[in-house]
Short mmCIF file of C-alpha atoms in Angstrom, two decimals:
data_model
loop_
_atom_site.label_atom_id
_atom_site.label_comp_id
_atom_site.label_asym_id
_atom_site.label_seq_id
_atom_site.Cartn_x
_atom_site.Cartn_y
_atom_site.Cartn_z
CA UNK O 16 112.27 133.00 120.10
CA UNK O 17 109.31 135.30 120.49
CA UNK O 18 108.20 138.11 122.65
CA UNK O 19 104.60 138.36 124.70
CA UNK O 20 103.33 141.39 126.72
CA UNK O 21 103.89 141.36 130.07
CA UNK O 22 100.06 141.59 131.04
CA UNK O 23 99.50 138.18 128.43
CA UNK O 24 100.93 136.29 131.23
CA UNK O 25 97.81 134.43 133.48
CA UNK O 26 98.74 131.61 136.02
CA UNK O 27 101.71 130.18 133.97
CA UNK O 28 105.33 131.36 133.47
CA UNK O 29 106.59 128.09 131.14
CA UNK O 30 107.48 129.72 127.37
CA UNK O 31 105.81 126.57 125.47
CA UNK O 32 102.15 127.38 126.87
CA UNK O 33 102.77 131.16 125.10
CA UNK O 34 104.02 129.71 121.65
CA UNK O 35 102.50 131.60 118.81
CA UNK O 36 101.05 128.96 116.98
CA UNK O 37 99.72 127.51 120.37
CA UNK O 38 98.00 131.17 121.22
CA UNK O 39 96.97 131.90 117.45
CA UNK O 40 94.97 128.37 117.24
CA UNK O 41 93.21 128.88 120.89
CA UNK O 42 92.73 132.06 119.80
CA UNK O 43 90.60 130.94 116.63
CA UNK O 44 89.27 128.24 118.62
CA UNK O 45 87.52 130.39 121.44
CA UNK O 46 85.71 132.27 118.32
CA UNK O 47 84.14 129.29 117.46
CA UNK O 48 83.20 128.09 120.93
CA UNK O 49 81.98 128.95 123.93
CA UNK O 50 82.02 125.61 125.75
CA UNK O 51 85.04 124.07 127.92
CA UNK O 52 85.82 120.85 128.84
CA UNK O 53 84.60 120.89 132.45
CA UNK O 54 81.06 121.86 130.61
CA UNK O 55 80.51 118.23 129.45
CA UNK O 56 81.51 116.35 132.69
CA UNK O 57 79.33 114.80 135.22
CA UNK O 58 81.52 112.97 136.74
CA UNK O 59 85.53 112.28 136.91
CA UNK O 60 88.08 110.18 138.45
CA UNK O 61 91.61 108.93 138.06
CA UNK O 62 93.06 105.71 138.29
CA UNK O 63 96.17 104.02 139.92
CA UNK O 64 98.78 101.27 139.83
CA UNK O 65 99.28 98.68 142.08
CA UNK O 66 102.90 98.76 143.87
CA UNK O 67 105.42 96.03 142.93
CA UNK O 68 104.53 94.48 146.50
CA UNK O 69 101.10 94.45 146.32
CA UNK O 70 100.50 93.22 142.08
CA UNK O 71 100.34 89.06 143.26
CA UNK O 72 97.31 90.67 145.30
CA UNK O 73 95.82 93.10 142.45
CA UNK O 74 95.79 90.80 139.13
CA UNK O 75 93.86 88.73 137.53
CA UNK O 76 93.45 86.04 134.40
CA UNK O 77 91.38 86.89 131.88
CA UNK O 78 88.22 85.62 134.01
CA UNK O 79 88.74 88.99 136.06
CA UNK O 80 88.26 92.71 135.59
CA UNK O 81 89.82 94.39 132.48
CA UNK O 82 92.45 96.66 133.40
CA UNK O 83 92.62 99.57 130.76
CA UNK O 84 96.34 101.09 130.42
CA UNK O 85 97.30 103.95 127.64
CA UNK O 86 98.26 101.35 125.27
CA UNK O 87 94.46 99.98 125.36
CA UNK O 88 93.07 103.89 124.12
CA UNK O 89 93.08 104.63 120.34
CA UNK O 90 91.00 107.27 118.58
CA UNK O 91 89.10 103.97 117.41
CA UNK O 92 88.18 103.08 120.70
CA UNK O 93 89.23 100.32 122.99
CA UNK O 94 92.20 97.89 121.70
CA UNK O 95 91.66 95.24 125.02
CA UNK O 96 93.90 92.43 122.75
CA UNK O 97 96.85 93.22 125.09
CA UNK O 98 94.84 93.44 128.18
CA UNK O 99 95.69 92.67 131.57
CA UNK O 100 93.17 91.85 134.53
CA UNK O 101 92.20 92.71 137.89
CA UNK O 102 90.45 91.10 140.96
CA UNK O 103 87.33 91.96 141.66
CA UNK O 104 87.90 92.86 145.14
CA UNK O 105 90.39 95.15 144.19
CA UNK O 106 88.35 96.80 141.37
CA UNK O 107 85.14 97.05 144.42
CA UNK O 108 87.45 98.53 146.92
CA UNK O 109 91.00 99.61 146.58
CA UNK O 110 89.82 101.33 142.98
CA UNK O 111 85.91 101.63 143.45
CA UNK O 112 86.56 105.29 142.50
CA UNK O 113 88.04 104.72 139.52
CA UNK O 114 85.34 102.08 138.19
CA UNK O 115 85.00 102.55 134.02
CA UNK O 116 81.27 101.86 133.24
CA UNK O 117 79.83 101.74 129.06
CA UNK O 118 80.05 104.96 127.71
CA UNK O 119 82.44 107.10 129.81
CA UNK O 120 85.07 108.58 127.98
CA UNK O 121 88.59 107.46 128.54
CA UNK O 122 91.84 110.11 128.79
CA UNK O 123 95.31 109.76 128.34
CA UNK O 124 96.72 112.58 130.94
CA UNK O 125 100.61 111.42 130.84
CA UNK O 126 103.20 109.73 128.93
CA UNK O 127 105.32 110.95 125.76
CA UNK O 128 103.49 111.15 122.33
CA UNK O 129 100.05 112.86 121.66
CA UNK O 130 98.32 114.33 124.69
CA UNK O 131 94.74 113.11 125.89
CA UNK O 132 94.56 110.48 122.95
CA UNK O 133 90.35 108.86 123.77
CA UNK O 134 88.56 106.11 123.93
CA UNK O 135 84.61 106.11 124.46
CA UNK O 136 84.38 102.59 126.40
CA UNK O 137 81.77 99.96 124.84
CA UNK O 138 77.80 99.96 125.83
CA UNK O 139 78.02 96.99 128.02
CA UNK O 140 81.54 97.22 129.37
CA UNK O 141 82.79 97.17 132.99
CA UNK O 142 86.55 97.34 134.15
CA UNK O 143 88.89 99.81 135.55
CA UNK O 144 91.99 102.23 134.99
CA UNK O 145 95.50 102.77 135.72
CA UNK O 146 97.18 106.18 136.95
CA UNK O 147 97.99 107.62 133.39
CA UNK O 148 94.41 108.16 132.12
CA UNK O 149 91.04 109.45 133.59
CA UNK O 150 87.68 108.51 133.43
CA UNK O 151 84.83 110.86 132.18
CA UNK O 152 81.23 110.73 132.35
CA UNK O 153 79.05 112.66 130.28
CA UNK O 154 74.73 112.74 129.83
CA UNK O 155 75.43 110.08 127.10
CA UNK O 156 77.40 108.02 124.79
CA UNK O 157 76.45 110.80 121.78
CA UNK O 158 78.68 113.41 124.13
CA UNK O 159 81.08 111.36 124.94
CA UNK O 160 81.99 110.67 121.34
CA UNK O 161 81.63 114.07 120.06
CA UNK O 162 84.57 114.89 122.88
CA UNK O 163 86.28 112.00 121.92
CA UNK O 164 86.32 113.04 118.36
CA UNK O 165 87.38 116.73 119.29
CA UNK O 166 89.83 115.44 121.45
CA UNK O 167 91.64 113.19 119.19
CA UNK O 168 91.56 115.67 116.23
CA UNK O 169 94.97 118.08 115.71
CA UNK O 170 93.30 120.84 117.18
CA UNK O 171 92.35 118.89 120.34
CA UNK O 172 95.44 117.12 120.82
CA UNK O 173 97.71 120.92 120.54
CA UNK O 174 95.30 122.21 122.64
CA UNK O 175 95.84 119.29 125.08
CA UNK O 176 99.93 119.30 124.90
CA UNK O 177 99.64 123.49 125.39
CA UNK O 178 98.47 122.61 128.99
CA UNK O 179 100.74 119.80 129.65
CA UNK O 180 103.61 120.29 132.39
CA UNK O 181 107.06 118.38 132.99
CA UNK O 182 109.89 117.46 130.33
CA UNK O 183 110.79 113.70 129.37
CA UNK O 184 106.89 112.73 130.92
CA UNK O 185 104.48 115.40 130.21
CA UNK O 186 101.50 115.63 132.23
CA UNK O 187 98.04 117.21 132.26
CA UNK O 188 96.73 117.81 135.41
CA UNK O 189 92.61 117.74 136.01
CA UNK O 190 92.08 121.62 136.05
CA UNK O 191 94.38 121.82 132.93
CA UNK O 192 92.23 119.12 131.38
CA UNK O 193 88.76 121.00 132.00
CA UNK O 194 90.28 124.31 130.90
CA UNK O 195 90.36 122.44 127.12
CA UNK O 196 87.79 124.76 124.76
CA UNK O 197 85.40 122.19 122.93
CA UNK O 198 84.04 123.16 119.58
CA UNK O 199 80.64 120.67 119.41
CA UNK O 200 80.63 119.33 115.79
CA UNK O 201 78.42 116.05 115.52
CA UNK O 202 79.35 115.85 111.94
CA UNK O 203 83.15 114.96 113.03
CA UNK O 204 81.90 112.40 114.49
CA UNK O 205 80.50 110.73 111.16
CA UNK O 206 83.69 111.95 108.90
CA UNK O 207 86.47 110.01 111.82
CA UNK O 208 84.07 106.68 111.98
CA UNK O 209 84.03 106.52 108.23
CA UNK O 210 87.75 107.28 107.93
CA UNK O 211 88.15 104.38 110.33
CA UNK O 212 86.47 102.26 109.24
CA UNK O 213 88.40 102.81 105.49
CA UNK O 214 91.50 102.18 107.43
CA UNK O 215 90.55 99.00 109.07
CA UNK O 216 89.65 97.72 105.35
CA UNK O 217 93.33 99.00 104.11
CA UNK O 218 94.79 97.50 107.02
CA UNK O 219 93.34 94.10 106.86
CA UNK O 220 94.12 93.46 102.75
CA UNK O 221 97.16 94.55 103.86
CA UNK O 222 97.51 91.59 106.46
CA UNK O 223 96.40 89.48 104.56
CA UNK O 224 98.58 90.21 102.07
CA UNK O 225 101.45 89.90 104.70
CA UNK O 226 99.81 86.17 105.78
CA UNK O 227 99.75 85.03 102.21
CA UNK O 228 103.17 85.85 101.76
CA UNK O 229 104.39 82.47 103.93
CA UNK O 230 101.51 80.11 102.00
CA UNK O 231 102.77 81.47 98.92
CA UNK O 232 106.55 80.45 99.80
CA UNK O 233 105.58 77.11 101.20
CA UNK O 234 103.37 76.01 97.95
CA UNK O 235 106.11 77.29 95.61
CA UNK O 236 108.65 74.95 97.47
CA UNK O 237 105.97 71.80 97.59
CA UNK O 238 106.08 71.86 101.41
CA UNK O 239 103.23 70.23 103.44
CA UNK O 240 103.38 71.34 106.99
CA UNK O 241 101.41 68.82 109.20
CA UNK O 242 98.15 69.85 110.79
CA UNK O 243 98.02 71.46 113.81
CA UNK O 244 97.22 69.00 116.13
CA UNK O 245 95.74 70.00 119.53
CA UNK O 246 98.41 70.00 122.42
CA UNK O 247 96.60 67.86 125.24
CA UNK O 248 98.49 65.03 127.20
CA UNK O 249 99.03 62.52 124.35
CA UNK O 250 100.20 64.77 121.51
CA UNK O 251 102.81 65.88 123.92
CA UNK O 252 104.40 62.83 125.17
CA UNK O 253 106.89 61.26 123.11
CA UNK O 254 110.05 59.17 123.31
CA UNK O 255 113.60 59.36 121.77
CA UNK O 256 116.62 56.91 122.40
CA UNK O 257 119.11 58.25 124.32
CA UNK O 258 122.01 57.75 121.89
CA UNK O 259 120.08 60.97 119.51
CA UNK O 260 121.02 62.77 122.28
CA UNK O 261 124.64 61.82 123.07
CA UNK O 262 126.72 65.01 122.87
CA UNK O 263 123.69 67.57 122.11
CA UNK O 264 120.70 69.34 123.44
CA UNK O 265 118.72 67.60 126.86
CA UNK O 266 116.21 70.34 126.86
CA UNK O 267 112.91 68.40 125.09
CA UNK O 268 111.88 71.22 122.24
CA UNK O 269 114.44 69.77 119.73
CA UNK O 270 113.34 66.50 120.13
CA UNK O 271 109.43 67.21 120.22
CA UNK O 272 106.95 65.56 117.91
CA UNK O 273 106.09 69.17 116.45
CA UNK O 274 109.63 70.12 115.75
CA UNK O 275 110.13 66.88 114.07
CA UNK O 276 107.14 66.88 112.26
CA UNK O 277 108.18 70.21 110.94
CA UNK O 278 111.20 68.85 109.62
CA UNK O 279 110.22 66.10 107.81
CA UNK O 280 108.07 68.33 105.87
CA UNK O 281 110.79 70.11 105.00
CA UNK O 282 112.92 67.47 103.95
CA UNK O 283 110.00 65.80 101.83
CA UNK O 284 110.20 68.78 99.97
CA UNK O 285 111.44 68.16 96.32
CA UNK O 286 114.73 70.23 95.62
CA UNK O 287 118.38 70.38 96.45
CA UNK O 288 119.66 71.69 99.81
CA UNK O 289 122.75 72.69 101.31
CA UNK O 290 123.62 73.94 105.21
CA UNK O 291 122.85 77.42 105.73
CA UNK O 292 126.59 77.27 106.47
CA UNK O 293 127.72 75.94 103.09
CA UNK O 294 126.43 79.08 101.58
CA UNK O 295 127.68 82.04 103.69
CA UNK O 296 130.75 83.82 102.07
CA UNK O 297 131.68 85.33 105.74
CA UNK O 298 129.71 86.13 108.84
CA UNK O 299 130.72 88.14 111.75
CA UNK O 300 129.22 89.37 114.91
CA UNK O 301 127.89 93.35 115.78
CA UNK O 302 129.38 95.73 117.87
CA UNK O 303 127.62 98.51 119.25
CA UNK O 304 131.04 100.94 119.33
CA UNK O 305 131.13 104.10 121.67
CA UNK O 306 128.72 106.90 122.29
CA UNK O 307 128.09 109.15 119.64
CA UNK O 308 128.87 112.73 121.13
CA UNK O 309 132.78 111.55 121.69
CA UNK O 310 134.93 114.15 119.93
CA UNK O 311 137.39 112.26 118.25
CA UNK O 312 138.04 112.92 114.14
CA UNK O 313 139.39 109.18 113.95
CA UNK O 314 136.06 107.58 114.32
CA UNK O 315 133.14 107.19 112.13
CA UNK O 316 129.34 107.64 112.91
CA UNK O 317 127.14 106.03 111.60
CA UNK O 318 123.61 104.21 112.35
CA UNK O 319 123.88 100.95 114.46
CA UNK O 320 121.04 99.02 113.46
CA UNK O 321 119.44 97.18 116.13
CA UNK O 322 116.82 94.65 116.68
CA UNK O 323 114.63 97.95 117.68
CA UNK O 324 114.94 98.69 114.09
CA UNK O 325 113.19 94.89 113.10
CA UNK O 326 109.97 95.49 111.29
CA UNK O 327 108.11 92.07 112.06
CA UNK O 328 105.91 93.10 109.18
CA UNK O 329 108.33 94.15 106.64
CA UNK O 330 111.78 94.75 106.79
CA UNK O 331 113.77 97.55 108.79
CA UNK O 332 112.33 100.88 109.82
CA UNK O 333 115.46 102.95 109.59
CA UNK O 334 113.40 106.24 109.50
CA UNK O 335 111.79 105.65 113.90
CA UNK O 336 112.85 108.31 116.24
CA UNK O 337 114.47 105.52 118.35
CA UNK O 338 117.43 105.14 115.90
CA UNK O 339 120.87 105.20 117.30
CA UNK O 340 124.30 106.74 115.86
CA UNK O 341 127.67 105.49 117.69
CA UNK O 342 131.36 105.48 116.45
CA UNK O 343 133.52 103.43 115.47
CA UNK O 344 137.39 103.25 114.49
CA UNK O 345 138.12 102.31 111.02
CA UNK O 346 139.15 99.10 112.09
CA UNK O 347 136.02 97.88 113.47
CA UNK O 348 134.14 99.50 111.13
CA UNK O 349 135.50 98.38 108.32
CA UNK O 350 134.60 94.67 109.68
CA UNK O 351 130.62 95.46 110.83
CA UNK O 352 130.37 97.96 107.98
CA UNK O 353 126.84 96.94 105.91
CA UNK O 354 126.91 96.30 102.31
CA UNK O 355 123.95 95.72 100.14
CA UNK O 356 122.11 92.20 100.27
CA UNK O 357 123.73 91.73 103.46
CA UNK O 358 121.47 89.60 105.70
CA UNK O 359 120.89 90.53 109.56
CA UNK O 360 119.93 88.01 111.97
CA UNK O 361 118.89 88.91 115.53
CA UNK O 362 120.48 86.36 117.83
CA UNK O 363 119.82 87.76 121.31
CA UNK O 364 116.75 89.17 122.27
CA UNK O 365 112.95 88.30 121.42
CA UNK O 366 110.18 88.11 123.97
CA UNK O 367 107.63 85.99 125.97
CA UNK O 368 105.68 85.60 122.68
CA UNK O 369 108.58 86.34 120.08
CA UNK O 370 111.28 83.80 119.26
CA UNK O 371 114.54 85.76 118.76
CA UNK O 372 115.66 84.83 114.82
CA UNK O 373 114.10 87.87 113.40
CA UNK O 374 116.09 88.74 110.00
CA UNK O 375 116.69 91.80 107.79
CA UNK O 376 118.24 92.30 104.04
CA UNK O 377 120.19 95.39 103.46
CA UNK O 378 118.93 97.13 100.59
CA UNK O 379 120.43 99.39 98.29
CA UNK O 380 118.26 102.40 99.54
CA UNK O 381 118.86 102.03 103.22
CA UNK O 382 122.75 103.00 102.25
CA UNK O 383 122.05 105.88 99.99
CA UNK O 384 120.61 107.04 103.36
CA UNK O 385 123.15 106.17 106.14
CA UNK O 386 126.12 104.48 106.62
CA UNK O 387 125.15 101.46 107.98
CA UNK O 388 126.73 98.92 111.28
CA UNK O 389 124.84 96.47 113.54
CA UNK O 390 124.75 95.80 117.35
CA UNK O 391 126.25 92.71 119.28
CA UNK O 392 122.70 91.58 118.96
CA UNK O 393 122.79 91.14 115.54
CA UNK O 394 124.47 88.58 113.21
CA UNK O 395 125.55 89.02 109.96
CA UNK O 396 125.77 86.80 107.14
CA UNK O 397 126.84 87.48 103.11
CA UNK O 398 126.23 84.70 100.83
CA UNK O 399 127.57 83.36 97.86
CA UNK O 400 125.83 84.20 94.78
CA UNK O 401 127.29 81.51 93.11
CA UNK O 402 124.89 78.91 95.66
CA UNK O 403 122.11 80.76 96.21
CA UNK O 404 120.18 84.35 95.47
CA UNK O 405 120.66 86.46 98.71
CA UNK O 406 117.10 87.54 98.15
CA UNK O 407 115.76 84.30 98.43
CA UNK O 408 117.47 82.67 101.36
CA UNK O 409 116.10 86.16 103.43
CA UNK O 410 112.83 84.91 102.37
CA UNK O 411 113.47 81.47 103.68
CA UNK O 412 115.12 82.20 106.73
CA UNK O 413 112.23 84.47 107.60
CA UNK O 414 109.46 81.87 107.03
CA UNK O 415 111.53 79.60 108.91
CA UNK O 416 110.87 81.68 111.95
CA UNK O 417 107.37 82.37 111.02
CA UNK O 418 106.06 78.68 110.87
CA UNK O 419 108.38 78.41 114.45
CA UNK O 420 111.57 76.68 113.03
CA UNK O 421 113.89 79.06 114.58
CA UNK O 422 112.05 78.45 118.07
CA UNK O 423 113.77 75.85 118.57
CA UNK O 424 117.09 76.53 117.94
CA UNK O 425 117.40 79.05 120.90
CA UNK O 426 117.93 79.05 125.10
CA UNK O 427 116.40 81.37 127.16
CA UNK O 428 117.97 83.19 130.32
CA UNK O 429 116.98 85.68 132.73
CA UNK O 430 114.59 86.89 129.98
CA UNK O 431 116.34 87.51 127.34
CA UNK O 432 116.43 84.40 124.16
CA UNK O 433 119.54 83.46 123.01
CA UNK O 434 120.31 81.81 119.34
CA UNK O 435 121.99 78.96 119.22
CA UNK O 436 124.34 79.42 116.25
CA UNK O 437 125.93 76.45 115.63
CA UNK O 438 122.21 74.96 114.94
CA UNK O 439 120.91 78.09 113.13
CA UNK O 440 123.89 77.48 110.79
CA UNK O 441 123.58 73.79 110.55
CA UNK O 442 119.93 74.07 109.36
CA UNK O 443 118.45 73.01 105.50
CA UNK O 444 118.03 75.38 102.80
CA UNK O 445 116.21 74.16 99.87
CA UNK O 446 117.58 75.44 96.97
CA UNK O 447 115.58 74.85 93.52
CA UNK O 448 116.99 76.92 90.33
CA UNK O 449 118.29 79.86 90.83
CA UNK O 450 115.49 81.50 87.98
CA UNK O 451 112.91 79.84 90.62
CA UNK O 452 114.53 80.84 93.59
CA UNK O 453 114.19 84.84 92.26
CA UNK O 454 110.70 84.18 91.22
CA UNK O 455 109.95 83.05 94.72
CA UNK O 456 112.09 86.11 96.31
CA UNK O 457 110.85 89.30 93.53
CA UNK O 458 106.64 88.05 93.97
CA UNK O 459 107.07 87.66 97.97
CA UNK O 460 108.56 91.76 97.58
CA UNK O 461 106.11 92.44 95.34
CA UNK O 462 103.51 91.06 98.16
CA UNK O 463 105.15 92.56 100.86
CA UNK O 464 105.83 96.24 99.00
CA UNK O 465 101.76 96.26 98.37
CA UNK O 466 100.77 95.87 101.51
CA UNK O 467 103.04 98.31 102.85
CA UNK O 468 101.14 100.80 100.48
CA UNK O 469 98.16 100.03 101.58
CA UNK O 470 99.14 100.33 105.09
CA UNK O 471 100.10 103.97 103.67
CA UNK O 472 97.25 104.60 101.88
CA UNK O 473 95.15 103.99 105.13
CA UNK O 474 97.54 106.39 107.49
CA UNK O 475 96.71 109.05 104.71
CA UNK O 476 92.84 108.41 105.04
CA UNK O 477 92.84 109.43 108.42
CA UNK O 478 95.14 112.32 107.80
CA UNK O 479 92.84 113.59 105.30
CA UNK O 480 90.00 113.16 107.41
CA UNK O 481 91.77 115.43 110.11
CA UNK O 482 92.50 118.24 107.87
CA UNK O 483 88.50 118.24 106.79
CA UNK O 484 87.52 117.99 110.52
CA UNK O 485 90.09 120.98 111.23
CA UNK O 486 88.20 123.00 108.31
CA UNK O 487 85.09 122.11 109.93
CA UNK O 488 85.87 123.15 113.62
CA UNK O 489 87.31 126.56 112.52
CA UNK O 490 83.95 127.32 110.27
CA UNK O 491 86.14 127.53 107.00
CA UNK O 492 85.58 124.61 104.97
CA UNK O 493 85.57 125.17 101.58
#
């Protein structure tokens, strides 16, 4: 709560634009400056989106025009590795407006998260934008990426959200947008690139770390995966007697040369095995209970883990703000309720390019934290200590998806990917000692906790780096 003068009020009635901290830091800001956004811009449009009738007609392969969305801007410039494409007679008529040259600056101008996030595009680039950014042109590429910088600093962005309108999808419109007061610092520019490019250095020991992880499992277990052999014609013919397939699977995936291939590697390998099966003390299926705001002192909350929650790079991340709390009676909690070194296995789901099979291990810290259930998505299995370390067998059932095991044992409809149970059960483990198989499972943590510090030691670069560029911008750097 907070009161304002009655003559403070200009243009806009909404209480967030007249938050203290909001007025205090434009305040500062306008001492420092005397330069707004509409100052640097020479030119400026705004994109659009096809209709659903109209996309056969407006897209492209990769041989057409890139099509930048939001998720393409970062404060490091373009990320076109998930890009989608135009035609070019769509990007030379229907969006000739809109057409991105090398060197404009890209704007994010709706959508939840940070406001007006930037991209400067590359020196020889040409493509195009959709509806939820626009397109700035400045005298040069310096300008651009001072703006970008200022932009995608904490000041910038606040400044930014401050002028944004609408609730669940804020907006900026373009008079809002050139109202923004620019403090020109080239030296911001220097202190973001080099924090950058720290980052990117962080973040690729860190995936290598993360690739390493699989090699290290599959030389520790004496496994020789065949070569990757190139998928024309021949490599992907192949025949199989019809009496292998008597009472199972006609689709061909199971019976591929790959898949078998893959196998056989596994099978060379020299240890014991048993069924995934023959291991698991109990196993039992999610449920994802009944809405959370139901008044009722019989059930219990607590948070449903689902395969939102799956970290493909680590394990869970309990701590997103997409988590979700439901209720449960005793009963069915008592049968979904999460213990530690429980193992989660997400057997409905996945993607285009992501084989459902993901898995999780419940660790002791995620329960300190939260009581702890699973969706009907989810799959849970506890094994017996007596066959195998829980530890380990997560680490095998997760390379097993990695090197595209699991792929196989799974249907697809209407989207979504479906696990086959009975054949994710029925698959090998390879067991060697139990002192080997916690060798294998404490240096593949070890691997994996590293690189999730340097993944934080990277985030905190570039947090540092803001907090010198907001010293710099408000002339009191020590």
């Amino acid at each position: 709560m907070f009161l304002i003068n009655w003559g403070d009020i200009k243009g806009r009635i909404d209480p967030f634009y007249y938050k203290i901290d909001y007025r205090t830091l434009e305040e500062a800001v306008l001492k420092n400056t005397k330069y707004k956004l509409r100052d640097f811009i020479l030119y400026m449009a705004g994109g659009a989106t096809p209709k659903k009738d109209q996309k056969e007609k407006y897209y492209a392969d990769k041989s057409g025009i890139p099509f930048v969305r939001v998720q393409n801007l970062t404060p490091e410039g373009l990320d076109l590795s998930e890009c989608v494409f135009i035609n070019e007679q769509t990007h030379n008529n229907m969006l000739s407006r809109s057409k991105v040259q090398g060197n404009d600056l890209l704007v994010k101008i709706t959508g939840v998260g940070r406001m007006a996030v930037s991209s400067v595009a590359p020196q020889q680039f040409e493509g195009n934008i959709n509806q939820h950014m626009v397109l700035i042109r400045t005298k040069d590429r310096q300008t651009s990426e001072l703006v970008a910088a200022y932009l995608n600093s904490d000041i910038g962005e606040k400044l930014a959200s401050r002028r944004s309108t609408g609730g669940t999808r804020p907006a900026l419109d373009y008079s809002a947008l050139r109202s923004i007061p620019v403090i020109i610092n080239a030296d911001i520019v220097n202190v973001m690139e080099c924090a950058y490019k720290q980052k990117r250095q962080k973040e690729q020991e860190a995936q290598l770390l993360l690739n390493n992880i699989s090699d290290y499992i599959i030389g520790a277990l004496g496994i020789k995966l065949p070569l990757e052999a190139n998928q024309d014609l021949s490599n992907r013919i192949f025949y199989i007697h019809a009496t292998d397939m008597l009472g199972g699977r006609f689709d061909p995936r199971k019976y591929s040369r790959k898949y078998k291939q893959l196998l056989d590697a596994i099978e060379s390998a020299p240890y014991d095995r048993l069924m995934l099966k023959e291991m698991v003390l109990n196993d039992v299926s999610g449920d994802w209970g009944v809405d959370d705001t139901i008044e009722d002192p019989d059930l219990i909350s607590c948070l449903t883990i689902r395969g939102t929650e799956f970290d493909n790079k680590f394990n869970l991340d309990l701590d997103n703000n997409r988590t979700k709390f439901r209720k449960y009676s005793k009963a069915s909690f008592d049968k979904i309720a999460l213990k530690e070194k429980d193992i989660l296995i997400e057997k409905s789901g996945g993607s285009e390019d992501q084989p459902v099979g993901r898995v999780a291990f419940i660790e002791k810290d995620m329960l300190d934290k939260y009581s702890l259930a699973f969706s009907n998505f989810i799959h849970r299995i506890r094994i017996d200590e007596n066959k195998a370390v829980p530890e380990y067998v997560f680490e095998y059932l997760r390379l097993m998806h990695n090197i595209k095991i699991t792929e196989v044992m799974q249907t697809q409809t209407n989207g979504i990917r479906n696990l086959i149970m009975q054949e994710y059960f029925g698959q090998t483990i390879l067991l060697p000692e139990p002192k080997k198989q916690e060798e294998i499972a404490i240096h593949a943590a070890q691997m994996r906790k590293r690189a999730f510090e340097l993944q934080e030691e990277a985030e905190k670069i570039v947090l540092d780096a803001k907090a010198k560029v907001e010293k710099m911008l408000l002339g009191d750097e020590q």
